[in-house]
């Protein structure tokens, strides 16, 4: 409730503010203070845009795939009380699954890079731990000398993820 209250009050008279006035023309602007809550879309909008620009600068000239690994309900319940341990396992298992699939020559036969982000809540604001992955459509050959592009006729990434991910569910 603290978060929601902060977001509702953000940049309103409830948090106070200040007045800026041009000395030349006397134009006046009232600016209300922000809540500075890390969950607030108003306050974190600039930080989110900056983060996104930094990540875009790191992108390779290749297509990318968005892949999501979700904990099943019973394990999510355990995670609620053992966050650090279970979230670490989720990150490691999802990354190892993708790296294993990509290294297999019948899928890609390459070493891939992955950017993973943990989300612990779903859009309905319920506990729903899942990892979002951004995976390039290719990777480096085993010897590191050439780029191997993903061939859209092969089964990677979506068709093979479901069999390799075990207890984790993957949505490609």
mmCIF file of C-alpha atoms in Angstrom, residues 78-158:
data_model
loop_
_atom_site.group_PDB
_atom_site.id
_atom_site.type_symbol
_atom_site.label_atom_id
_atom_site.label_comp_id
_atom_site.label_asym_id
_atom_site.label_seq_id
_atom_site.Cartn_x
_atom_site.Cartn_y
_atom_site.Cartn_z
ATOM 1 C CA UNK A 78 8.484 -21.953 -2.151
ATOM 2 C CA UNK A 79 10.239 -18.997 -3.774
ATOM 3 C CA UNK A 80 8.085 -16.577 -1.818
ATOM 4 C CA UNK A 81 9.855 -17.707 1.373
ATOM 5 C CA UNK A 82 13.265 -18.532 -0.183
ATOM 6 C CA UNK A 83 13.727 -15.769 -2.749
ATOM 7 C CA UNK A 84 17.515 -15.651 -3.087
ATOM 8 C CA UNK A 85 17.956 -19.414 -3.463
ATOM 9 C CA UNK A 86 15.069 -20.051 -5.857
ATOM 10 C CA UNK A 87 15.648 -16.956 -8.005
ATOM 11 C CA UNK A 88 19.313 -17.933 -8.350
ATOM 12 C CA UNK A 89 18.245 -21.408 -9.490
ATOM 13 C CA UNK A 90 15.760 -19.863 -11.955
ATOM 14 C CA UNK A 91 18.465 -17.665 -13.493
ATOM 15 C CA UNK A 92 20.988 -20.501 -13.728
ATOM 16 C CA UNK A 93 18.560 -23.120 -15.057
ATOM 17 C CA UNK A 94 17.082 -20.837 -17.710
ATOM 18 C CA UNK A 95 20.518 -19.655 -18.898
ATOM 19 C CA UNK A 96 21.968 -23.176 -18.927
ATOM 20 C CA UNK A 97 18.961 -24.396 -20.911
ATOM 21 C CA UNK A 98 19.389 -21.737 -23.592
ATOM 22 C CA UNK A 99 23.164 -22.177 -23.774
ATOM 23 C CA UNK A 100 22.773 -25.964 -24.107
ATOM 24 C CA UNK A 101 20.147 -25.647 -26.835
ATOM 25 C CA UNK A 102 22.197 -23.085 -28.754
ATOM 26 C CA UNK A 103 25.398 -25.152 -28.543
ATOM 27 C CA UNK A 104 23.699 -28.196 -30.061
ATOM 28 C CA UNK A 105 24.565 -28.293 -33.811
ATOM 29 C CA UNK A 106 21.075 -29.496 -34.737
ATOM 30 C CA UNK A 107 19.660 -26.245 -33.307
ATOM 31 C CA UNK A 108 22.321 -23.532 -33.751
ATOM 32 C CA UNK A 109 25.772 -24.887 -32.941
ATOM 33 C CA UNK A 110 26.996 -21.625 -31.431
ATOM 34 C CA UNK A 111 27.827 -19.840 -28.184
ATOM 35 C CA UNK A 112 25.143 -17.258 -27.501
ATOM 36 C CA UNK A 113 24.806 -14.245 -25.256
ATOM 37 C CA UNK A 114 21.775 -13.661 -23.055
ATOM 38 C CA UNK A 115 20.368 -10.689 -21.193
ATOM 39 C CA UNK A 116 18.042 -11.828 -18.391
ATOM 40 C CA UNK A 117 15.731 -9.808 -16.175
ATOM 41 C CA UNK A 118 13.863 -11.182 -13.166
ATOM 42 C CA UNK A 119 10.235 -10.190 -12.646
ATOM 43 C CA UNK A 120 8.687 -11.356 -9.388
ATOM 44 C CA UNK A 121 5.170 -10.014 -9.898
ATOM 45 C CA UNK A 122 2.750 -10.507 -12.761
ATOM 46 C CA UNK A 123 0.596 -7.839 -14.385
ATOM 47 C CA UNK A 124 -2.214 -8.723 -11.943
ATOM 48 C CA UNK A 125 0.160 -7.759 -9.077
ATOM 49 C CA UNK A 126 0.356 -11.330 -7.812
ATOM 50 C CA UNK A 127 3.526 -13.249 -6.959
ATOM 51 C CA UNK A 128 4.564 -14.703 -10.327
ATOM 52 C CA UNK A 129 8.356 -15.177 -10.595
ATOM 53 C CA UNK A 130 9.653 -15.352 -14.152
ATOM 54 C CA UNK A 131 12.766 -14.472 -16.131
ATOM 55 C CA UNK A 132 12.591 -12.505 -19.366
ATOM 56 C CA UNK A 133 15.471 -13.244 -21.728
ATOM 57 C CA UNK A 134 16.615 -11.347 -24.768
ATOM 58 C CA UNK A 135 18.577 -13.773 -26.947
ATOM 59 C CA UNK A 136 20.279 -12.871 -30.225
ATOM 60 C CA UNK A 137 19.353 -14.823 -33.344
ATOM 61 C CA UNK A 138 22.832 -16.245 -33.628
ATOM 62 C CA UNK A 139 26.124 -16.702 -31.848
ATOM 63 C CA UNK A 140 29.833 -17.306 -32.171
ATOM 64 C CA UNK A 141 31.214 -20.544 -33.542
ATOM 65 C CA UNK A 142 32.890 -22.795 -30.977
ATOM 66 C CA UNK A 143 36.324 -21.512 -32.023
ATOM 67 C CA UNK A 144 35.117 -17.895 -31.890
ATOM 68 C CA UNK A 145 36.095 -17.092 -35.484
ATOM 69 C CA UNK A 146 32.691 -16.637 -37.155
ATOM 70 C CA UNK A 147 29.100 -15.646 -36.535
ATOM 71 C CA UNK A 148 26.473 -18.351 -36.983
ATOM 72 C CA UNK A 149 23.086 -16.846 -37.743
ATOM 73 C CA UNK A 150 19.880 -18.531 -36.617
ATOM 74 C CA UNK A 151 18.215 -20.324 -39.518
ATOM 75 C CA UNK A 152 14.471 -19.814 -39.223
ATOM 76 C CA UNK A 153 13.853 -23.308 -40.628
ATOM 77 C CA UNK A 154 15.534 -24.964 -37.632
ATOM 78 C CA UNK A 155 13.663 -25.771 -34.428
ATOM 79 C CA UNK A 156 15.395 -23.251 -32.199
ATOM 80 C CA UNK A 157 14.290 -21.472 -30.118
ATOM 81 C CA UNK A 158 10.659 -22.272 -29.344
#
